[in-house]
mmCIF file of C-alpha atoms in Angstrom:
data_model
loop_
_atom_site.group_PDB
_atom_site.id
_atom_site.type_symbol
_atom_site.label_atom_id
_atom_site.label_comp_id
_atom_site.label_asym_id
_atom_site.label_seq_id
_atom_site.Cartn_x
_atom_site.Cartn_y
_atom_site.Cartn_z
ATOM 1 C CA MET A 7 0.126 -0.031 -0.015
ATOM 2 C CA ASN A 8 1.477 3.031 -0.820
ATOM 3 C CA ARG A 9 1.391 6.201 1.613
ATOM 4 C CA LEU A 10 -1.648 8.031 -0.150
ATOM 5 C CA ASP A 11 -3.675 4.908 -0.174
ATOM 6 C CA GLU A 12 -2.624 4.794 3.826
ATOM 7 C CA LEU A 13 -3.852 8.318 4.287
ATOM 8 C CA MET A 14 -7.101 7.094 2.638
ATOM 9 C CA ALA A 15 -7.662 4.063 4.574
ATOM 10 C CA GLU A 16 -6.596 6.390 7.719
ATOM 11 C CA LEU A 17 -9.480 9.132 6.662
ATOM 12 C CA PHE A 18 -11.913 6.044 5.110
ATOM 13 C CA PRO A 19 -11.750 3.272 8.124
ATOM 14 C CA ASP A 20 -14.965 1.930 7.470
ATOM 15 C CA GLU A 21 -15.658 2.077 3.714
ATOM 16 C CA ALA A 22 -14.708 0.824 0.111
ATOM 17 C CA PRO A 23 -12.847 2.975 -1.290
ATOM 18 C CA LEU A 24 -14.637 4.839 -4.564
ATOM 19 C CA PRO A 25 -12.995 4.762 -7.707
ATOM 20 C CA PRO A 26 -10.040 8.210 -7.886
ATOM 21 C CA GLU A 27 -12.572 10.264 -9.797
ATOM 22 C CA THR A 28 -15.225 10.073 -7.331
ATOM 23 C CA PRO A 29 -14.859 13.352 -5.686
ATOM 24 C CA PHE A 30 -14.062 13.144 -1.717
ATOM 25 C CA ARG A 31 -18.359 14.848 -0.763
ATOM 26 C CA GLU A 32 -18.989 11.071 -2.321
ATOM 27 C CA TYR A 33 -18.265 9.508 0.616
ATOM 28 C CA GLU A 34 -20.390 8.439 3.496
ATOM 29 C CA THR A 35 -18.154 10.373 6.385
ATOM 30 C CA TRP A 36 -16.078 12.714 4.384
ATOM 31 C CA ASP A 37 -16.727 16.638 6.290
ATOM 32 C CA SER A 38 -14.630 19.636 6.251
ATOM 33 C CA LEU A 39 -12.400 17.734 9.476
ATOM 34 C CA LYS A 40 -11.463 15.438 7.506
ATOM 35 C CA HIS A 41 -10.943 17.800 4.408
ATOM 36 C CA VAL A 42 -8.190 19.263 7.074
ATOM 37 C CA HIS A 43 -6.617 15.819 7.998
ATOM 38 C CA LEU A 44 -6.314 14.887 4.195
ATOM 39 C CA VAL A 45 -4.459 18.445 3.397
ATOM 40 C CA VAL A 46 -2.467 17.923 6.448
ATOM 41 C CA GLY A 47 -1.807 14.440 6.044
ATOM 42 C CA ILE A 48 -0.432 15.159 1.947
ATOM 43 C CA GLU A 49 2.039 18.255 3.494
ATOM 44 C CA SER A 50 3.595 16.092 5.849
ATOM 45 C CA ARG A 51 3.729 12.635 4.369
ATOM 46 C CA PHE A 52 4.994 14.197 1.092
ATOM 47 C CA ALA A 53 6.761 16.885 2.594
ATOM 48 C CA LEU A 54 5.251 19.398 0.630
ATOM 49 C CA ASP A 55 3.936 23.062 0.528
ATOM 50 C CA LEU A 56 1.049 23.678 -1.314
ATOM 51 C CA SER A 57 -0.360 26.781 -2.209
ATOM 52 C CA ALA A 58 -3.866 28.057 -1.825
ATOM 53 C CA ASP A 59 -4.882 26.943 -5.370
ATOM 54 C CA GLU A 60 -3.544 23.642 -4.843
ATOM 55 C CA ILE A 61 -5.437 22.672 -2.261
ATOM 56 C CA ALA A 62 -8.446 24.145 -3.628
ATOM 57 C CA GLY A 63 -7.822 21.794 -6.595
ATOM 58 C CA LEU A 64 -7.686 18.431 -3.773
ATOM 59 C CA GLY A 65 -11.523 17.121 -4.638
ATOM 60 C CA SER A 66 -10.817 13.614 -5.515
ATOM 61 C CA LYS A 67 -8.286 11.288 -5.224
ATOM 62 C CA HIS A 68 -7.293 11.285 -8.834
ATOM 63 C CA ALA A 69 -6.202 14.680 -8.783
ATOM 64 C CA VAL A 70 -4.036 14.679 -5.633
ATOM 65 C CA GLU A 71 -2.361 11.792 -7.075
ATOM 66 C CA GLU A 72 -1.751 14.313 -10.383
ATOM 67 C CA LEU A 73 -0.580 17.075 -8.567
ATOM 68 C CA LEU A 74 1.851 14.641 -6.406
ATOM 69 C CA ARG A 75 2.975 13.762 -9.892
ATOM 70 C CA ALA A 76 3.350 17.343 -11.272
ATOM 71 C CA LYS A 77 5.465 17.647 -8.256
ATOM 72 C CA GLY A 78 8.051 15.064 -8.626
ATOM 73 C CA ALA A 79 6.426 14.090 -4.756
ATOM 74 C CA VAL A 80 5.626 10.253 -6.423
ATOM 75 C CA MET B 28 -41.611 15.686 45.150
ATOM 76 C CA SER B 29 -44.878 15.452 44.691
ATOM 77 C CA ASN B 30 -45.996 17.586 41.699
ATOM 78 C CA GLN B 31 -49.160 18.282 42.610
ATOM 79 C CA THR B 32 -48.997 22.628 41.622
ATOM 80 C CA ARG B 33 -45.631 21.913 41.400
ATOM 81 C CA THR B 34 -44.170 25.016 39.054
ATOM 82 C CA ALA B 35 -41.215 23.854 36.549
ATOM 83 C CA LEU B 36 -39.510 25.979 33.900
ATOM 84 C CA VAL B 37 -38.341 24.497 30.742
ATOM 85 C CA THR B 38 -36.130 26.590 28.822
ATOM 86 C CA GLY B 39 -35.536 25.818 24.970
ATOM 87 C CA CYS B 40 -39.300 24.334 24.990
ATOM 88 C CA ASN B 41 -39.835 24.679 21.433
ATOM 89 C CA GLY B 42 -36.743 22.366 20.321
ATOM 90 C CA ASP B 43 -37.343 18.595 20.036
ATOM 91 C CA VAL B 44 -36.171 17.655 23.592
ATOM 92 C CA GLY B 45 -37.768 20.783 25.179
ATOM 93 C CA ARG B 46 -40.718 20.425 24.023
ATOM 94 C CA PHE B 47 -40.632 16.400 24.654
ATOM 95 C CA LEU B 48 -39.790 17.128 28.332
ATOM 96 C CA ALA B 49 -42.175 19.809 28.678
ATOM 97 C CA GLY B 50 -44.680 18.041 27.305
ATOM 98 C CA HIS B 51 -43.744 15.174 30.059
ATOM 99 C CA LEU B 52 -44.279 17.145 33.049
ATOM 100 C CA LEU B 53 -47.689 18.345 31.827
ATOM 101 C CA GLU B 54 -48.769 14.917 31.224
ATOM 102 C CA SER B 55 -47.146 14.164 35.143
ATOM 103 C CA GLY B 56 -49.198 17.277 36.209
ATOM 104 C CA TRP B 57 -46.780 20.010 36.729
ATOM 105 C CA ARG B 58 -47.539 23.505 36.142
ATOM 106 C CA VAL B 59 -44.664 24.258 33.173
ATOM 107 C CA LEU B 60 -43.359 27.692 32.504
ATOM 108 C CA GLY B 61 -41.636 28.190 29.267
ATOM 109 C CA LEU B 62 -38.555 30.365 27.260
ATOM 110 C CA ASP B 63 -37.369 30.016 24.457
ATOM 111 C CA ARG B 64 -36.196 32.220 21.133
ATOM 112 C CA ALA B 65 -37.593 30.704 18.685
ATOM 113 C CA ASP B 66 -39.841 31.010 16.155
ATOM 114 C CA ARG B 67 -41.491 27.748 16.450
ATOM 115 C CA GLU B 68 -45.050 27.430 18.328
ATOM 116 C CA PRO B 69 -44.460 26.661 22.284
ATOM 117 C CA PRO B 70 -45.509 22.893 23.200
ATOM 118 C CA PRO B 71 -49.619 23.247 24.066
ATOM 119 C CA GLY B 72 -50.342 23.961 27.921
ATOM 120 C CA VAL B 73 -47.443 25.024 28.374
ATOM 121 C CA ILE B 74 -47.141 29.278 29.502
ATOM 122 C CA PHE B 75 -44.750 30.636 27.190
ATOM 123 C CA GLU B 76 -42.966 33.190 26.732
ATOM 124 C CA ARG B 77 -40.317 34.479 23.624
ATOM 125 C CA CYS B 78 -36.704 35.186 25.265
ATOM 126 C CA ASP B 79 -33.563 35.882 24.408
ATOM 127 C CA LEU B 80 -32.131 33.431 27.064
ATOM 128 C CA ARG B 81 -28.443 35.217 26.215
ATOM 129 C CA ASP B 82 -29.665 38.350 27.723
ATOM 130 C CA ALA B 83 -29.072 38.888 30.998
ATOM 131 C CA ALA B 84 -32.116 41.976 31.416
ATOM 132 C CA ALA B 85 -34.534 40.121 29.089
ATOM 133 C CA THR B 86 -33.787 36.752 30.874
ATOM 134 C CA SER B 87 -34.285 38.287 34.504
ATOM 135 C CA GLY B 88 -37.435 40.067 33.676
ATOM 136 C CA ALA B 89 -38.838 36.905 31.691
ATOM 137 C CA VAL B 90 -38.301 35.076 34.974
ATOM 138 C CA GLU B 91 -39.946 37.814 36.927
ATOM 139 C CA ARG B 92 -42.612 37.837 35.041
ATOM 140 C CA LEU B 93 -43.467 34.441 35.156
ATOM 141 C CA ALA B 94 -43.040 33.974 38.878
ATOM 142 C CA THR B 95 -45.257 36.895 39.710
ATOM 143 C CA ALA B 96 -47.724 35.359 37.325
ATOM 144 C CA HIS B 97 -47.655 31.429 38.504
ATOM 145 C CA GLY B 98 -45.037 30.966 41.280
ATOM 146 C CA ALA B 99 -41.563 30.372 41.187
ATOM 147 C CA PRO B 100 -40.363 27.061 39.917
ATOM 148 C CA ASP B 101 -39.595 24.002 42.103
ATOM 149 C CA LEU B 102 -37.837 22.370 38.759
ATOM 150 C CA VAL B 103 -35.442 24.054 36.301
ATOM 151 C CA VAL B 104 -34.964 22.315 33.394
ATOM 152 C CA ASN B 105 -31.916 24.092 31.168
ATOM 153 C CA GLY B 106 -32.903 22.698 27.211
ATOM 154 C CA ALA B 107 -31.862 25.477 24.972
ATOM 155 C CA GLY B 108 -28.897 25.540 23.375
ATOM 156 C CA ILE B 109 -28.061 24.899 19.321
ATOM 157 C CA ILE B 110 -25.440 22.525 18.085
ATOM 158 C CA ALA B 111 -22.748 23.548 15.897
ATOM 159 C CA ASN B 112 -20.869 21.404 13.748
ATOM 160 C CA ALA B 113 -17.701 23.290 12.972
ATOM 161 C CA PRO B 114 -14.210 22.474 13.466
ATOM 162 C CA LEU B 115 -11.975 24.477 14.959
ATOM 163 C CA VAL B 116 -9.825 24.906 11.460
ATOM 164 C CA THR B 117 -11.470 23.842 7.976
ATOM 165 C CA ILE B 118 -10.400 24.709 4.259
ATOM 166 C CA ALA B 119 -12.123 27.354 2.405
ATOM 167 C CA ALA B 120 -13.390 27.014 -1.273
ATOM 168 C CA THR B 121 -10.568 29.095 -2.448
ATOM 169 C CA GLY B 122 -7.886 26.550 -0.805
ATOM 170 C CA GLY B 123 -6.767 29.051 2.763
ATOM 171 C CA TRP B 124 -6.957 28.180 5.907
ATOM 172 C CA GLN B 125 -10.555 29.355 7.126
ATOM 173 C CA ALA B 126 -11.035 29.639 11.649
ATOM 174 C CA HIS B 127 -13.853 28.935 13.324
ATOM 175 C CA ASP B 128 -16.611 31.506 13.290
ATOM 176 C CA ALA B 129 -16.247 33.884 16.453
ATOM 177 C CA ALA B 130 -19.985 35.291 16.236
ATOM 178 C CA LEU B 131 -20.870 31.364 15.997
ATOM 179 C CA TRP B 132 -18.832 30.597 18.673
ATOM 180 C CA GLU B 133 -20.476 33.592 20.983
ATOM 181 C CA ASP B 134 -23.699 32.154 19.640
ATOM 182 C CA VAL B 135 -23.172 28.702 20.512
ATOM 183 C CA ILE B 136 -21.608 29.275 24.670
ATOM 184 C CA GLY B 137 -24.248 31.789 24.641
ATOM 185 C CA SER B 138 -27.163 30.094 23.925
ATOM 186 C CA GLY B 139 -26.026 26.670 26.193
ATOM 187 C CA LEU B 140 -23.636 27.904 28.799
ATOM 188 C CA THR B 141 -24.323 31.416 29.007
ATOM 189 C CA SER B 142 -28.456 31.058 29.119
ATOM 190 C CA ALA B 143 -28.086 28.495 31.780
ATOM 191 C CA PHE B 144 -26.352 30.827 33.848
ATOM 192 C CA HIS B 145 -28.997 33.708 33.547
ATOM 193 C CA VAL B 146 -31.948 31.687 34.172
ATOM 194 C CA ILE B 147 -30.389 30.100 37.222
ATOM 195 C CA ALA B 148 -29.462 33.349 38.678
ATOM 196 C CA ALA B 149 -33.261 34.952 37.666
ATOM 197 C CA SER B 150 -34.800 31.626 39.501
ATOM 198 C CA VAL B 151 -32.952 31.094 42.495
ATOM 199 C CA PRO B 152 -33.707 34.413 44.307
ATOM 200 C CA ARG B 153 -37.294 33.094 43.494
ATOM 201 C CA MET B 154 -37.272 29.886 45.078
ATOM 202 C CA LEU B 155 -35.494 31.095 48.094
ATOM 203 C CA THR B 156 -38.066 33.907 48.471
ATOM 204 C CA ALA B 157 -40.225 31.698 48.535
ATOM 205 C CA ARG B 158 -39.273 29.291 50.770
ATOM 206 C CA LYS B 159 -39.147 26.340 47.438
ATOM 207 C CA ARG B 160 -36.621 23.469 47.892
ATOM 208 C CA GLY B 161 -36.234 21.860 44.645
ATOM 209 C CA VAL B 162 -34.099 21.416 41.662
ATOM 210 C CA ILE B 163 -32.465 22.078 38.775
ATOM 211 C CA VAL B 164 -31.586 20.055 35.924
ATOM 212 C CA ASN B 165 -29.087 21.034 32.910
ATOM 213 C CA ILE B 166 -29.159 19.180 30.120
ATOM 214 C CA SER B 167 -25.580 18.278 29.461
ATOM 215 C CA SER B 168 -24.069 16.259 26.604
ATOM 216 C CA VAL B 169 -21.392 13.003 26.699
ATOM 217 C CA CYS B 170 -19.946 16.063 24.056
ATOM 218 C CA ALA B 171 -18.829 17.580 26.921
ATOM 219 C CA ALA B 172 -15.752 15.299 26.678
ATOM 220 C CA GLY B 173 -14.633 16.727 23.973
ATOM 221 C CA ASN B 174 -16.347 15.643 20.308
ATOM 222 C CA PRO B 175 -13.682 16.651 17.120
ATOM 223 C CA GLY B 176 -15.858 18.940 14.635
ATOM 224 C CA GLN B 177 -17.985 20.171 17.697
ATOM 225 C CA VAL B 178 -15.547 22.507 19.609
ATOM 226 C CA ALA B 179 -17.955 25.342 20.545
ATOM 227 C CA TYR B 180 -20.765 22.886 21.546
ATOM 228 C CA SER B 181 -18.433 20.536 23.570
ATOM 229 C CA ALA B 182 -16.879 23.369 25.123
ATOM 230 C CA ALA B 183 -20.417 24.743 26.283
ATOM 231 C CA LYS B 184 -21.755 21.566 27.340
ATOM 232 C CA ALA B 185 -18.209 21.374 29.770
ATOM 233 C CA GLY B 186 -18.861 24.327 31.216
ATOM 234 C CA LEU B 187 -22.505 23.438 31.947
ATOM 235 C CA ASN B 188 -20.760 20.535 34.090
ATOM 236 C CA GLY B 189 -18.903 22.823 36.239
ATOM 237 C CA LEU B 190 -21.935 25.532 36.384
ATOM 238 C CA THR B 191 -23.348 21.949 37.706
ATOM 239 C CA TYR B 192 -20.689 21.326 39.946
ATOM 240 C CA ALA B 193 -20.458 24.159 41.291
ATOM 241 C CA LEU B 194 -23.812 25.382 42.315
ATOM 242 C CA ALA B 195 -24.748 22.035 43.506
ATOM 243 C CA LYS B 196 -21.774 23.156 46.380
ATOM 244 C CA GLU B 197 -23.269 26.618 46.562
ATOM 245 C CA LEU B 198 -27.098 25.853 46.327
ATOM 246 C CA GLY B 199 -27.654 22.496 48.419
ATOM 247 C CA PRO B 200 -27.018 24.132 51.690
ATOM 248 C CA LEU B 201 -29.774 26.130 50.668
ATOM 249 C CA GLY B 202 -32.223 23.326 49.451
ATOM 250 C CA ILE B 203 -31.612 23.884 46.051
ATOM 251 C CA ARG B 204 -29.585 19.932 43.980
ATOM 252 C CA VAL B 205 -28.120 20.336 40.731
ATOM 253 C CA VAL B 206 -28.003 17.990 38.523
ATOM 254 C CA GLY B 207 -26.582 17.301 35.023
ATOM 255 C CA LEU B 208 -28.393 15.012 32.443
ATOM 256 C CA ALA B 209 -26.422 14.178 29.615
ATOM 257 C CA PRO B 210 -27.690 12.256 26.724
ATOM 258 C CA GLY B 211 -25.383 10.728 24.238
ATOM 259 C CA TYR B 212 -26.745 10.536 20.937
ATOM 260 C CA LEU B 213 -30.834 10.802 20.959
ATOM 261 C CA ASP B 214 -32.989 9.834 18.155
ATOM 262 C CA THR B 215 -34.380 12.955 17.465
ATOM 263 C CA ALA B 216 -34.845 15.061 14.112
ATOM 264 C CA SER B 217 -32.190 17.620 15.278
ATOM 265 C CA THR B 218 -29.875 14.750 15.836
ATOM 266 C CA ARG B 219 -30.299 13.427 12.192
ATOM 267 C CA ASP B 220 -30.200 16.687 11.253
ATOM 268 C CA HIS B 221 -27.009 17.289 12.319
ATOM 269 C CA VAL B 222 -25.429 13.946 11.637
ATOM 270 C CA THR B 223 -24.824 11.456 8.564
ATOM 271 C CA ALA B 224 -26.994 8.496 8.421
ATOM 272 C CA ALA B 225 -23.234 7.259 8.206
ATOM 273 C CA ARG B 226 -21.979 8.703 11.179
ATOM 274 C CA LEU B 227 -25.299 7.480 12.895
ATOM 275 C CA ALA B 228 -25.212 4.071 11.797
ATOM 276 C CA LYS B 229 -21.181 4.382 13.225
ATOM 277 C CA VAL B 230 -22.564 5.525 16.494
ATOM 278 C CA VAL B 231 -25.064 2.885 17.149
ATOM 279 C CA ALA B 232 -22.702 -0.021 16.252
ATOM 280 C CA GLY B 233 -20.101 1.827 19.047
ATOM 281 C CA VAL B 234 -23.176 1.901 21.640
ATOM 282 C CA PRO B 235 -23.438 -1.342 23.721
ATOM 283 C CA LEU B 236 -26.965 -1.607 23.977
ATOM 284 C CA ARG B 237 -26.947 -0.996 20.193
ATOM 285 C CA ARG B 238 -29.638 1.625 19.934
ATOM 286 C CA LEU B 239 -29.685 5.086 20.182
ATOM 287 C CA GLY B 240 -31.228 6.984 23.191
ATOM 288 C CA SER B 241 -35.230 8.264 23.308
ATOM 289 C CA LEU B 242 -37.114 10.442 24.785
ATOM 290 C CA GLU B 243 -38.711 8.256 26.687
ATOM 291 C CA ASP B 244 -35.111 7.751 28.411
ATOM 292 C CA LEU B 245 -34.739 10.800 29.069
ATOM 293 C CA THR B 246 -38.040 11.612 30.185
ATOM 294 C CA ARG B 247 -36.985 9.064 32.734
ATOM 295 C CA ALA B 248 -33.952 10.216 33.829
ATOM 296 C CA LEU B 249 -35.669 13.108 34.973
ATOM 297 C CA ASP B 250 -38.509 11.548 36.593
ATOM 298 C CA PHE B 251 -35.714 9.686 39.079
ATOM 299 C CA ILE B 252 -33.561 13.048 39.473
ATOM 300 C CA VAL B 253 -36.675 14.976 40.290
ATOM 301 C CA ALA B 254 -37.970 11.750 42.917
ATOM 302 C CA ASP B 255 -34.931 11.447 44.750
ATOM 303 C CA GLY B 256 -33.688 13.908 47.140
ATOM 304 C CA TYR B 257 -30.194 13.156 47.513
ATOM 305 C CA VAL B 258 -28.975 12.879 44.126
ATOM 306 C CA ASN B 259 -26.993 16.319 43.919
ATOM 307 C CA GLY B 260 -23.661 17.508 41.853
ATOM 308 C CA THR B 261 -23.355 14.797 39.186
ATOM 309 C CA ILE B 262 -23.785 14.707 35.945
ATOM 310 C CA ILE B 263 -25.962 11.196 34.800
ATOM 311 C CA GLU B 264 -24.194 10.239 31.585
ATOM 312 C CA LEU B 265 -27.066 8.480 29.643
ATOM 313 C CA ASP B 266 -25.703 7.270 26.488
ATOM 314 C CA GLY B 267 -26.091 3.356 26.674
ATOM 315 C CA GLY B 268 -22.900 2.969 27.534
ATOM 316 C CA LEU B 269 -20.881 4.943 24.593
ATOM 317 C CA VAL B 270 -17.456 6.176 24.761
ATOM 318 C CA LEU B 271 -16.650 9.067 22.966
#
């Protein structure tokens, strides 16, 4: 399991993973607190300092993967 | 405590919990006085005055009018309060950090904690003047232990518990008991409005009794507190064994 999958499993321990393109808000347990944990989790696990624009674009796992690739973090 | 001609003051009587408690007390033969700022209709049979309980002067005036016209309360149930689902920080649509709204914090603390202080401060002198022994029941919550995502609500309920402990010691020698009643997740419309179905399912799975609390559970606990003359200065957790 890669670092992003580990983070997803921590955020949604009781839900089956949705397809990567599915917006995070489609997860039943998604809320504003999980949004905070997602962003902080990405920054800490991948040693990144994300800009507001980058954070605003993190609407799905696919979007996160694209950003990580663009920043050379994976 | 016999409830013949006894008078109860219930705050938040237009909400789910307060409405049910007021109705239960009416059915049990109490005269029920009600205070609430909400626009909803008060429960039938309740002697009601609309009042913003965050306002000390307004609350004092309302309690004074009700007690003068209908008698000092033997029982005060502080059920007023609002729930707010808001973490300390969130992420704005623009991607930046956004701190908890200060006005929302003030409203939650004012509605759930300061209101109880004002109501008690206005009621106790009337109870003492009438030489009444009585009981004050503060409707708290297991969220007082700290529920992530509900920082203001948790703080309001924790403050209410502190108020309960302190006043039980101050007022006990005067013949007035003060008790907290802290439900877990109750099966009410308000709960379903503020907690997702998925979250509720997880909550139920974490309750050893495998169900949400009911409003009938709450009234049974209220009846016990009123009837038992020795329970004082404690918070009765009514949560089916749930640990947050």
